[in-house]
CSV table of C-alpha atoms in Angstrom, one decimal:
chain,number,residue,atom,x,y,z
D,661,MET,CA,9.3,-35.3,5.8
D,662,THR,CA,8.5,-31.9,7.2
D,663,SER,CA,4.9,-30.8,7.8
D,664,GLU,CA,3.4,-28.7,5.2
D,665,ILE,CA,2.1,-25.1,5.6
D,666,THR,CA,0.1,-23.6,2.7
D,667,PRO,CA,-1.3,-20.2,3.6
D,668,THR,CA,1.4,-18.1,1.8
D,669,LEU,CA,1.9,-20.1,-1.3
D,670,ASN,CA,-1.4,-21.8,-1.9
D,671,CYS,CA,-2.5,-19.7,-4.8
D,672,CYS,CA,-1.2,-17.7,-7.8
D,673,ILE,CA,-2.0,-14.1,-8.5
D,674,ASP,CA,-4.8,-14.7,-11.0
D,675,SER,CA,-7.0,-16.2,-8.1
D,676,ILE,CA,-6.8,-13.1,-5.9
D,677,GLN,CA,-10.0,-10.9,-5.7
D,678,LEU,CA,-9.0,-7.3,-6.2
D,679,LYS,CA,-11.0,-4.5,-4.8
D,680,LEU,CA,-11.3,-0.9,-5.8
D,681,SER,CA,-9.4,0.1,-2.7
D,682,ASP,CA,-6.5,-1.9,-4.0
D,683,PHE,CA,-5.9,0.8,-6.6
D,684,PHE,CA,-6.2,3.7,-4.4
D,685,THR,CA,-2.9,5.8,-4.3
D,686,GLY,CA,-3.7,8.5,-2.1
D,687,LYS,CA,-3.6,8.6,1.7
D,688,HIS,CA,-6.5,6.8,3.4
D,689,ASP,CA,-9.0,8.7,5.8
D,690,PHE,CA,-8.7,6.5,8.9
D,691,GLU,CA,-12.2,7.5,10.0
D,692,THR,CA,-13.5,6.0,6.8
D,693,ILE,CA,-11.3,2.8,7.4
D,694,LEU,CA,-12.7,2.5,11.0
D,695,LYS,CA,-16.4,2.6,9.6
D,696,ASN,CA,-15.6,0.0,7.0
D,697,ARG,CA,-13.9,-2.4,9.5
D,698,LEU,CA,-17.0,-2.5,11.8
D,699,LYS,CA,-18.2,-6.1,11.9
D,700,PRO,CA,-20.1,-8.4,14.2
D,701,ALA,CA,-18.1,-9.5,17.1
D,702,LYS,CA,-17.1,-13.0,16.9
D,703,THR,CA,-18.3,-14.3,20.1
D,704,HIS,CA,-20.5,-17.3,21.3
D,705,ARG,CA,-22.5,-14.9,23.6
D,706,ASN,CA,-24.7,-13.0,21.1
D,707,ILE,CA,-24.3,-12.7,17.4
D,708,ASN,CA,-26.3,-9.4,17.6
D,709,GLN,CA,-23.5,-7.7,19.4
D,710,LYS,CA,-22.1,-5.2,17.0
D,711,LEU,CA,-19.7,-2.3,17.1
D,712,TYR,CA,-21.2,1.0,16.3
D,713,LEU,CA,-19.3,4.2,15.4
D,714,HIS,CA,-21.1,7.6,16.2
D,715,GLU,CA,-19.8,11.1,15.5
D,716,ASN,CA,-16.4,12.2,16.6
D,717,ASN,CA,-15.1,8.5,16.9
D,718,HIS,CA,-17.4,7.5,19.7
D,719,PHE,CA,-17.8,3.6,19.9
D,720,GLU,CA,-20.3,1.5,21.7
D,721,HIS,CA,-22.0,-1.9,21.4
D,722,LEU,CA,-25.4,-2.8,20.2
D,723,ASN,CA,-27.1,-5.2,22.8
D,724,PRO,CA,-23.9,-5.3,24.9
D,725,ILE,CA,-23.3,-8.4,26.9
D,726,CYS,CA,-21.1,-8.8,30.1
D,727,PRO,CA,-17.9,-10.6,29.2
D,728,HIS,CA,-17.7,-12.0,32.7
D,729,CYS,CA,-21.2,-13.5,33.4
D,730,ASP,CA,-22.8,-13.3,30.1
D,731,SER,CA,-25.7,-11.2,31.5
D,732,LYS,CA,-27.6,-8.8,29.1
D,733,ILE,CA,-28.7,-6.6,31.9
D,734,VAL,CA,-26.1,-3.9,31.7
D,735,ILE,CA,-26.3,-0.1,32.1
D,736,LYS,CA,-24.5,2.4,29.7
D,737,GLN,CA,-22.1,4.8,31.4
D,738,GLU,CA,-19.5,7.3,30.4
D,739,TYR,CA,-17.1,7.1,27.4
D,740,ARG,CA,-13.3,6.4,28.0
D,741,HIS,CA,-10.9,8.2,25.9
D,742,ARG,CA,-8.1,6.2,24.2
D,743,LYS,CA,-5.5,7.2,21.7
D,744,LEU,CA,-4.8,4.7,18.9
D,745,LEU,CA,-1.3,4.9,17.4
D,746,ILE,CA,-2.3,4.1,13.8
D,747,ASP,CA,1.1,5.1,12.2
D,748,ASP,CA,4.3,7.0,12.7
D,749,ASN,CA,2.8,10.3,12.0
D,750,GLY,CA,0.6,10.6,15.1
D,751,SER,CA,-2.5,9.1,16.9
D,752,LEU,CA,-6.2,9.0,16.6
D,753,SER,CA,-8.4,9.9,19.4
D,754,VAL,CA,-11.4,7.4,20.1
D,755,TYR,CA,-13.9,7.3,22.7
D,756,LEU,CA,-15.2,3.9,24.0
D,757,ARG,CA,-18.5,3.4,25.8
D,758,ARG,CA,-18.3,1.9,29.3
D,759,TYR,CA,-20.9,-0.4,30.8
D,760,LEU,CA,-21.9,-1.7,34.3
D,761,CYS,CA,-23.3,-5.1,34.8
D,762,LYS,CA,-26.2,-5.3,37.1
D,763,ASN,CA,-25.8,-9.1,37.6
D,764,CYS,CA,-22.1,-9.3,38.7
D,765,GLY,CA,-21.4,-5.6,39.3
D,766,ILE,CA,-18.2,-5.4,37.1
D,767,LYS,CA,-17.6,-2.8,34.7
D,768,PHE,CA,-16.4,-3.3,31.1
D,769,THR,CA,-15.4,-1.2,28.1
D,770,THR,CA,-16.3,-1.5,24.5
D,771,ASN,CA,-14.1,-4.0,22.7
D,772,ILE,CA,-12.4,-2.7,19.4
D,773,LYS,CA,-10.2,-5.9,18.8
D,774,SER,CA,-11.7,-6.0,15.3
D,775,LEU,CA,-10.2,-2.7,14.4
D,776,ILE,CA,-6.8,-2.9,16.3
D,777,LYS,CA,-5.4,-5.4,18.6
D,778,PRO,CA,-4.5,-4.3,22.1
D,779,TYR,CA,-1.1,-2.6,22.6
D,780,LYS,CA,-0.5,-2.7,18.8
D,781,ARG,CA,0.6,0.4,16.7
D,782,TYR,CA,-1.0,-0.3,13.5
D,783,ILE,CA,-4.6,-1.1,12.7
D,784,ASN,CA,-5.6,-4.5,11.4
D,785,LEU,CA,-6.0,-3.4,7.9
D,786,PHE,CA,-2.1,-3.3,7.6
D,787,LYS,CA,-1.8,-7.0,8.5
D,788,GLU,CA,-4.6,-8.0,6.2
D,789,LYS,CA,-3.0,-6.1,3.2
D,790,LEU,CA,0.3,-7.8,4.1
D,791,ARG,CA,-1.3,-11.2,3.9
D,792,SER,CA,-2.8,-10.5,0.6
D,793,PHE,CA,0.7,-9.5,-0.8
D,794,ILE,CA,2.2,-12.7,0.7
D,795,GLU,CA,-0.5,-14.9,-1.1
D,796,THR,CA,0.8,-13.9,-4.4
D,797,GLY,CA,4.2,-15.4,-3.8
D,798,TYR,CA,7.6,-14.5,-2.4
D,799,ARG,CA,8.3,-10.7,-2.0
D,800,SER,CA,11.2,-9.0,-0.3
D,801,LEU,CA,10.7,-6.9,2.9
D,802,ARG,CA,11.8,-3.8,1.0
D,803,LYS,CA,9.2,-4.5,-1.7
D,804,THR,CA,6.5,-5.2,0.8
D,805,GLN,CA,7.2,-2.1,2.6
D,806,LYS,CA,7.0,-0.1,-0.6
D,807,ASP,CA,3.7,-1.6,-1.5
D,808,LEU,CA,2.1,-0.8,1.9
D,809,GLN,CA,3.3,2.8,1.4
D,810,ASN,CA,1.6,2.9,-2.0
D,811,PHE,CA,-1.7,1.2,-1.0
D,812,LEU,CA,-2.2,2.8,2.6
D,813,GLY,CA,-0.2,5.9,2.5
D,814,ASN,CA,2.0,4.7,5.3
D,815,SER,CA,4.2,1.7,6.1
D,816,PRO,CA,5.8,0.1,9.2
D,817,SER,CA,9.5,-0.7,9.4
D,818,HIS,CA,11.2,-3.8,8.0
D,819,GLN,CA,11.4,-5.2,11.4
D,820,THR,CA,7.7,-4.8,12.1
D,821,ILE,CA,6.9,-6.5,8.8
D,822,ARG,CA,9.2,-9.3,9.6
D,823,ASN,CA,7.5,-9.8,12.9
D,824,TRP,CA,4.1,-9.9,11.3
D,825,LEU,CA,5.2,-12.7,9.0
D,826,THR,CA,5.8,-14.9,12.1
D,827,ILE,CA,8.3,-17.2,10.3
D,828,ASN,CA,8.5,-20.8,11.6
D,829,THR,CA,12.0,-22.1,11.0
D,830,LYS,CA,11.0,-25.7,11.8
D,831,ASN,CA,8.6,-26.2,8.9
D,832,MET,CA,8.7,-25.9,5.2
D,833,ILE,CA,6.2,-23.8,3.2
D,834,LYS,CA,5.2,-25.6,0.3
D,835,ASN,CA,2.8,-25.0,-2.7
D,836,THR,CA,-0.4,-27.0,-3.2
D,837,GLU,CA,0.4,-27.6,-6.8
D,838,ARG,CA,0.2,-31.4,-7.5
D,839,PHE,CA,2.7,-31.6,-10.5
D,840,TYR,CA,5.5,-29.4,-11.5
D,841,SER,CA,7.5,-29.1,-14.8
D,842,GLY,CA,10.8,-30.5,-13.4
D,843,TYR,CA,12.8,-27.2,-14.4
D,844,TYR,CA,13.5,-25.2,-11.3
D,845,THR,CA,15.4,-22.2,-10.2
D,846,TYR,CA,17.0,-22.1,-6.7
D,847,ASP,CA,18.0,-19.0,-4.7
D,848,GLU,CA,18.5,-17.9,-1.3
D,849,GLN,CA,18.1,-14.7,0.7
D,850,PHE,CA,20.0,-13.6,3.7
D,851,LEU,CA,17.7,-12.3,6.5
D,852,ARG,CA,18.0,-11.5,10.2
D,853,ILE,CA,15.4,-12.9,12.7
D,854,ASN,CA,15.6,-11.7,16.3
D,855,GLY,CA,19.1,-10.5,15.6
D,856,GLN,CA,20.3,-13.9,14.5
D,857,ARG,CA,21.6,-14.3,10.8
D,858,MET,CA,19.6,-16.8,8.9
D,859,TYR,CA,18.8,-17.8,5.2
D,860,ARG,CA,15.5,-18.3,3.3
D,861,LEU,CA,15.8,-21.0,0.7
D,862,THR,CA,13.6,-20.7,-2.2
D,863,LEU,CA,12.8,-23.2,-5.0
D,864,TYR,CA,10.7,-21.8,-8.1
D,865,ASP,CA,9.2,-23.6,-11.0
D,866,GLN,CA,10.7,-21.9,-14.1
D,867,ILE,CA,8.0,-23.1,-16.6
D,868,LEU,CA,4.9,-22.8,-14.6
D,869,SER,CA,6.1,-19.5,-13.0
D,870,ILE,CA,5.0,-20.4,-9.5
D,871,PRO,CA,6.8,-21.0,-6.1
D,872,VAL,CA,7.5,-24.6,-5.1
D,873,ALA,CA,8.7,-24.2,-1.6
D,874,GLU,CA,10.5,-22.0,1.0
D,875,GLN,CA,12.3,-22.8,4.2
D,876,ILE,CA,14.3,-20.9,6.9
D,877,VAL,CA,17.6,-22.5,7.9
D,878,HIS,CA,20.1,-21.3,10.5
D,879,LYS,CA,23.2,-22.1,8.1
D,880,ARG,CA,23.8,-22.3,4.4
D,881,THR,CA,25.3,-25.8,4.4
D,882,PRO,CA,25.3,-28.3,1.5
D,883,THR,CA,23.4,-30.7,3.7
D,884,ALA,CA,20.7,-28.3,4.4
D,885,ILE,CA,20.4,-27.2,0.8
D,886,THR,CA,20.4,-30.8,-0.4
D,887,GLN,CA,17.7,-31.8,1.9
D,888,PHE,CA,15.6,-28.9,1.1
D,889,ILE,CA,15.6,-29.6,-2.6
D,890,GLN,CA,15.1,-33.2,-2.3
D,891,GLU,CA,12.1,-32.8,0.0
D,892,SER,CA,10.6,-30.1,-2.1
D,893,THR,CA,10.8,-32.3,-5.3
D,894,SER,CA,9.8,-35.5,-3.5
D,895,LYS,CA,7.5,-37.6,-6.0
D,896,GLN,CA,7.9,-34.7,-8.5
D,897,PRO,CA,10.0,-34.6,-12.0
D,898,LEU,CA,13.5,-33.3,-11.4
D,899,ILE,CA,15.3,-32.5,-14.8
D,900,SER,CA,17.4,-29.3,-14.1
D,901,ILE,CA,18.0,-26.6,-11.6
D,902,THR,CA,19.2,-23.1,-12.3
D,903,THR,CA,21.4,-21.3,-9.7
D,904,ASP,CA,23.8,-18.5,-9.6
D,905,HIS,CA,27.5,-19.0,-10.0
D,906,MET,CA,28.4,-20.0,-6.5
D,907,LYS,CA,30.7,-22.9,-6.5
D,908,LEU,CA,29.0,-24.5,-3.7
D,909,TYR,CA,26.0,-25.5,-6.0
D,910,LYS,CA,27.9,-27.6,-8.5
D,911,ASN,CA,28.8,-30.4,-5.9
D,912,ILE,CA,25.3,-30.3,-4.5
D,913,MET,CA,23.7,-30.7,-8.0
D,914,ASP,CA,26.1,-33.6,-8.9
D,915,TYR,CA,25.1,-35.4,-5.7
D,916,ILE,CA,21.5,-35.0,-6.4
D,917,GLY,CA,22.0,-36.2,-9.9
D,918,VAL,CA,20.3,-33.2,-11.8
D,919,LYS,CA,21.4,-31.1,-14.6
D,920,HIS,CA,22.8,-27.8,-13.4
D,921,GLN,CA,22.2,-24.5,-15.3
D,922,LEU,CA,24.1,-21.3,-14.6
D,923,CYS,CA,22.0,-18.3,-14.5
D,924,ILE,CA,22.6,-16.0,-17.5
D,925,PHE,CA,21.6,-12.9,-15.7
D,926,HIS,CA,24.2,-13.4,-13.0
D,927,LEU,CA,26.8,-14.1,-15.9
D,928,PHE,CA,26.0,-10.8,-17.5
D,929,LYS,CA,26.2,-9.0,-14.1
D,930,MET,CA,29.5,-10.5,-13.2
D,931,ILE,CA,31.0,-9.6,-16.5
D,932,GLY,CA,29.4,-6.1,-16.5
D,933,ASP,CA,30.7,-5.3,-13.0
D,934,LYS,CA,34.2,-5.9,-14.4
D,935,VAL,CA,33.6,-4.0,-17.6
D,936,TYR,CA,32.2,-1.0,-15.5
D,937,LYS,CA,35.4,-0.8,-13.5
D,938,LYS,CA,37.4,-0.7,-16.8
D,939,LEU,CA,35.2,1.9,-18.3
D,940,ARG,CA,35.9,4.2,-15.2
D,941,SER,CA,39.6,3.8,-15.6
D,942,LYS,CA,41.7,6.6,-17.0
D,943,LYS,CA,44.3,4.1,-18.3
D,944,LEU,CA,42.2,3.0,-21.2
D,945,THR,CA,41.5,5.3,-24.3
D,946,GLU,CA,38.1,6.1,-25.6
D,947,HIS,CA,38.7,3.7,-28.5
D,948,GLU,CA,39.5,0.9,-26.1
D,949,LYS,CA,36.5,1.5,-23.9
D,950,ILE,CA,34.1,1.4,-27.0
D,951,SER,CA,35.7,-1.8,-28.1
D,952,LEU,CA,35.3,-3.3,-24.7
D,953,CYS,CA,31.5,-2.5,-24.8
D,954,LEU,CA,31.3,-3.9,-28.3
D,955,TYR,CA,32.9,-7.2,-27.0
D,956,PHE,CA,30.5,-7.4,-24.1
D,957,THR,CA,27.6,-7.0,-26.5
D,958,ASP,CA,28.8,-9.9,-28.6
D,959,ILE,CA,29.1,-12.1,-25.5
D,960,LYS,CA,25.6,-11.4,-24.6
D,961,ASN,CA,24.2,-12.0,-28.2
D,962,ILE,CA,25.7,-15.6,-28.0
D,963,PHE,CA,23.0,-16.3,-25.3
D,964,ARG,CA,20.3,-14.3,-26.9
D,965,THR,CA,18.8,-17.1,-29.0
D,966,TYR,CA,16.8,-20.5,-28.4
D,967,ASN,CA,18.6,-22.0,-31.4
D,968,LEU,CA,21.8,-24.1,-30.4
D,969,LYS,CA,23.2,-23.9,-33.9
D,970,THR,CA,22.8,-20.2,-34.0
D,971,SER,CA,24.5,-19.8,-30.6
D,972,ASN,CA,27.4,-22.1,-31.6
D,973,GLN,CA,27.9,-20.0,-34.8
D,974,ARG,CA,28.0,-16.7,-32.8
D,975,LEU,CA,30.5,-18.3,-30.4
D,976,ASN,CA,32.8,-19.4,-33.2
D,977,ASN,CA,32.6,-16.1,-34.9
D,978,TYR,CA,33.5,-14.2,-31.7
């Protein structure tokens, strides 16, 4: 049994605490962001060491402590200029106070790791917003990039977002829900990690509308898919699994011994693609094209009911 990791799937959307900034659609003022991100430094040396922002982006510590000898006898000196690459549009100039320790004689500079990590392009706010998106469940890289653009007025590339996620291919991400309905949907997504083609396997509870488990695998093999489903549903009810129309899944579901449901959405999409090609053809008359659309509508109406008797009657009439 693989070890469980719960940070990304440990809650549903109704448990996320929203803030007014989450609904902000304009471009953020980064000076305001810097002021809001000022927090006490997480250090064992002195809980009173805080980061202060003065006018024109000048930073310094309150009650600075030498990081080398823990001495509090330090002398304030000049400011050191630094440019923060906060987005693709340009940089932000900041000025960090330098200090001289009277005890060990070593100089040190104001630490701003709470705002932006060393040698990083984007401030920590982007990663924190990304984590809040991931907590609500699975999201594609393209959708995540669009959300960051909407909330923060800027967004890193797909590759940068993928690197932030720090995907571990040896472990399975599982939800903390104790009991599931037994009715699941399974799908997979192609992705590329460090230039290598890989697959994200996803199992979703169709009744409870929550993710069950996710795992990254190197190859989409029947053995990998079977093991993923069995481990994800261990000690859980397993009644049916809905998949797309790939022929590979039928043998897998028969081996597991679960009812296999084909996705109606994918069925409509497959038929719709063929109908669309016919509608663009010049060999068919307008009357034939209209008839083809009506036939397609009749096929969809067969599935647009929860009553089996009504569905069979529509099939027979068709």
